[in-house]
XYZ file of C-alpha atoms in Angstrom:
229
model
C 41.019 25.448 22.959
C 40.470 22.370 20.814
C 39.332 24.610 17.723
C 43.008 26.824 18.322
C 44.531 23.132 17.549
C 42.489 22.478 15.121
C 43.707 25.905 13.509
C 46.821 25.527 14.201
C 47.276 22.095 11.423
C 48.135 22.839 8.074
C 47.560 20.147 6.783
C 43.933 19.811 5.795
C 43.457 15.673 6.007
C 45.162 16.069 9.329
C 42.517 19.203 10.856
C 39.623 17.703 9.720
C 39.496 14.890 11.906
C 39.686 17.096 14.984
C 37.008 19.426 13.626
C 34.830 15.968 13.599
C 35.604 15.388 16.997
C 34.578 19.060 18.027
C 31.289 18.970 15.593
C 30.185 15.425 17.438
C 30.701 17.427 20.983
C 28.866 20.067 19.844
C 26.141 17.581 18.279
C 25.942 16.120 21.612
C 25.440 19.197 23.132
C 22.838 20.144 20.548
C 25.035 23.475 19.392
C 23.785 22.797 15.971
C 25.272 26.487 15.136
C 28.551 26.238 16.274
C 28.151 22.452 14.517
C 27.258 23.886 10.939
C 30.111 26.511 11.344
C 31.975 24.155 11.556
C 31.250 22.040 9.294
C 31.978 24.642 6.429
C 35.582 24.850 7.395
C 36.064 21.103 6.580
C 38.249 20.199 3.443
C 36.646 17.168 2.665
C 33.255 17.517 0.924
C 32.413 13.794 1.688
C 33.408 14.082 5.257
C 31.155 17.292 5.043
C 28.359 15.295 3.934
C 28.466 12.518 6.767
C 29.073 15.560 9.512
C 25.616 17.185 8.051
C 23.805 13.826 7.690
C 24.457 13.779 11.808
C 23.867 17.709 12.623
C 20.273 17.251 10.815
C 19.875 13.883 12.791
C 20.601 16.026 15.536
C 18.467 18.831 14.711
C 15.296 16.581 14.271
C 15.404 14.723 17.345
C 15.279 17.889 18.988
C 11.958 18.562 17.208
C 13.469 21.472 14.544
C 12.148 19.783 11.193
C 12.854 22.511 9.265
C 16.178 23.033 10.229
C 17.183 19.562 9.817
C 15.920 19.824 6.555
C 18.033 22.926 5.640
C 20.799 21.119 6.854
C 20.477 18.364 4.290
C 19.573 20.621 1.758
C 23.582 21.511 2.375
C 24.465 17.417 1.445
C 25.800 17.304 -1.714
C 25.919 13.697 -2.191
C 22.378 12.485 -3.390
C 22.791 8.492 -2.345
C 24.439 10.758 1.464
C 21.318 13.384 1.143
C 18.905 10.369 0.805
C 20.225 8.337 3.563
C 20.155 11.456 5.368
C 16.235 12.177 5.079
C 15.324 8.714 6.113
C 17.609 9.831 9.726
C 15.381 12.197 9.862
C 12.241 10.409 9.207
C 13.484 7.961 12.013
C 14.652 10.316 14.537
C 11.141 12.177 14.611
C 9.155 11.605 17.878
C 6.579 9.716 15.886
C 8.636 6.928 14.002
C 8.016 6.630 10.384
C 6.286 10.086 9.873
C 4.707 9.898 6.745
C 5.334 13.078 5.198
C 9.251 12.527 6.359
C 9.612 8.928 5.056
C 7.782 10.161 1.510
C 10.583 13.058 0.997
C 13.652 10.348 2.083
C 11.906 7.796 -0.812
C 11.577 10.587 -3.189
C 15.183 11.577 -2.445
C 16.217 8.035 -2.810
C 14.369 8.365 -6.142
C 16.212 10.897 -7.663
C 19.661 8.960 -7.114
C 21.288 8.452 -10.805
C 23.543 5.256 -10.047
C 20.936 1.749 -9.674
C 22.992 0.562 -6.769
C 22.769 3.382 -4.771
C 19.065 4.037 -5.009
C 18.537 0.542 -3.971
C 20.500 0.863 -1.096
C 18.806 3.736 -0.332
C 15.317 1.907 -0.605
C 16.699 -0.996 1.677
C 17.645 1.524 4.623
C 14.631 2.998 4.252
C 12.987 0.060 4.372
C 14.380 -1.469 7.812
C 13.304 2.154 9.653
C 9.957 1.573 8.525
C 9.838 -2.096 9.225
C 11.398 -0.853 12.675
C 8.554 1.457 13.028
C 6.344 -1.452 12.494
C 5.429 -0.224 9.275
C 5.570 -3.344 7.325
C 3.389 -2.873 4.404
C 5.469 0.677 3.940
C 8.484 -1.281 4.045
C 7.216 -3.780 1.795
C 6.570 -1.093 -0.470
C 9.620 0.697 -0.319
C 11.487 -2.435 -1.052
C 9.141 -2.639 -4.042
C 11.697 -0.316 -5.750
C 14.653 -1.507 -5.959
C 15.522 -2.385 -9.050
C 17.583 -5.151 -8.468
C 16.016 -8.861 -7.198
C 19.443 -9.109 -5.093
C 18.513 -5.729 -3.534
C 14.961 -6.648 -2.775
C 16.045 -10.020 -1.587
C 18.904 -8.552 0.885
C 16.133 -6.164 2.186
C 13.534 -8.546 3.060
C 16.269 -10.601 4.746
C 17.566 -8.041 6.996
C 13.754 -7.200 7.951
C 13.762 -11.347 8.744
C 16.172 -10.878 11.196
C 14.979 -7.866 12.545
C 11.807 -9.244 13.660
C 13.212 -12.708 14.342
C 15.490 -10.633 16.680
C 11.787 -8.919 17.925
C 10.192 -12.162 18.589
C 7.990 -11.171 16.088
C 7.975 -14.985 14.469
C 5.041 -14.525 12.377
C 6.710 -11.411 10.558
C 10.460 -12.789 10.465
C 8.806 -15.464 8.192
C 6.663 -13.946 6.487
C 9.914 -11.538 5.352
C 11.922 -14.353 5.528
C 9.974 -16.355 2.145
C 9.583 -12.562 0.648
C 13.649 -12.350 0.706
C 13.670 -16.301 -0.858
C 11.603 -15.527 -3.385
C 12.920 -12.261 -4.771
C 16.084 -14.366 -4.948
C 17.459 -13.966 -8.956
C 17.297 -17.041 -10.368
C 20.481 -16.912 -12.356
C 22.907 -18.516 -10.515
C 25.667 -16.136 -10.781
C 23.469 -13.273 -11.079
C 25.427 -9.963 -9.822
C 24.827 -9.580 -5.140
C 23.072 -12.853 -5.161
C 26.063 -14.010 -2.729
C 25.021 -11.290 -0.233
C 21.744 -11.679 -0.464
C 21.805 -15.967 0.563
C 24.163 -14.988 3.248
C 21.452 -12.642 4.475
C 19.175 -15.131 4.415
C 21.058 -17.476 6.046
C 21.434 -15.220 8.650
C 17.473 -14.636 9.002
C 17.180 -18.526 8.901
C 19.399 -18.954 11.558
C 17.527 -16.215 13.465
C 14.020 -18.325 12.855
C 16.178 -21.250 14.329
C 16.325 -22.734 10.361
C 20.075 -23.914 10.709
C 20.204 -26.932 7.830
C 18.562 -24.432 5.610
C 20.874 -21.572 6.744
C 23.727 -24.102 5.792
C 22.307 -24.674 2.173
C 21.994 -20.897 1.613
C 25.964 -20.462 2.811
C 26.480 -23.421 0.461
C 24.518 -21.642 -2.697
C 26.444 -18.346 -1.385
C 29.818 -19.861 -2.260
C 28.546 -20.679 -5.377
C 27.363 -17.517 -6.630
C 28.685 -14.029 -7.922
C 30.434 -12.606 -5.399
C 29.887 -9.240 -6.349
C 27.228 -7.139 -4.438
C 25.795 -4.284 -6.125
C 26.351 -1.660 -3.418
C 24.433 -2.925 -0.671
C 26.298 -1.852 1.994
C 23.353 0.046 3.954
């Protein structure tokens, strides 16, 4: 069997990635047991992490909250166990529970490094704004630390709803994400957050103002802190 050849490597960066291919068939098959089983024999704690982050996914579109949850509770990456509540706030059958999306923001919360937390806030953010919980999303964007986070955030919810046809939201997001802008020019993820912009302008049909955004992107810090949510 595929777990006798996963046994069978010594080498422990060369079994895991056959137990992940076992643990997402078993996901798929919603064999959460034989999932988490698994996912204690793997060497790596941050593929461990990810592999939990989809079992609870798993577990909480099938309707078992509480299991999900004790499945995170297993995460021990905070910015991984963050992410991982908002899945499960997402995956619910109603979207954007409230009770679910508080615990992923209080999660997100409790993340020590800046850049992380605010990544966390912006992918909580775009479920909620995906749920069509704007004003939520609004709010959790409200926390980020960082203008370049909050700008990147309200961009990506732009485009979202530009991508909707939801006009009247895309720009209303759209001069949310312009304005949280940092006003230093150089200022640390500024360059991500005008090319994010420029891509919500070009999804509002905005091109000569998605070209001047590009243009103050090339001018700015290139550095992005962490945004990769």
């Amino acid at each position: 069997s595929a777990l006798d050849v996963a046994d069978a490597i010594q080498m422990n960066d060369m079994r895991d990635p056959v137990l992940v291919a076992i643990i997402n068939l078993q996901i798929g098959s919603a064999e959460f047991s034989s999932a988490l089983g698994n996912a204690r024999r793997l060497y790596s704690n941050a593929v461990r992490d990810q592999v939990l982050r989809r079992i609870a996914r798993g577990q909480a579109a099938q309707g078992t909250l509480s299991a999900a949850r004790a499945s995170i509770s297993a995460i021990e990456d905070e910015g991984t166990r963050a992410i991982a509540n908002a899945d499960v706030a997402s995956a619910l059958s109603d979207v954007g529970n409230a009770d679910s999306i508080a615990i992923a923001i209080e999660s997100a919360g409790a993340i020590h490094s800046k850049a992380e937390r605010d990544s966390a806030y912006v992918y909580i953010s775009l479920l909620q704004g995906g749920s069509g919980d704007f004003n939520g999303a609004a709010s959790t964007l409200g926390r980020a630390k960082e203008p370049a986070a909050r700008a990147l955030g309200f961009a990506r919810l732009a485009t979202l709803r530009a991508l909707a046809d939801d006009p009247a939201h895309a720009q209303a997001f759209l001069e949310r994400a312009i304005a949280e802008l940092p006003r230093k020019r150089r200022a640390p993820g500024k360059s991500l957050a005008l090319c994010e912009i420029a891509v919500a302008q070009i999804s509002t049909g905005q091109k000569p103002a998605a070209r001047a955004s590009l243009q103050q992107a090339l001018q700015a810090d290139w550095r992005a802190p962490g945004l990769e949510a």
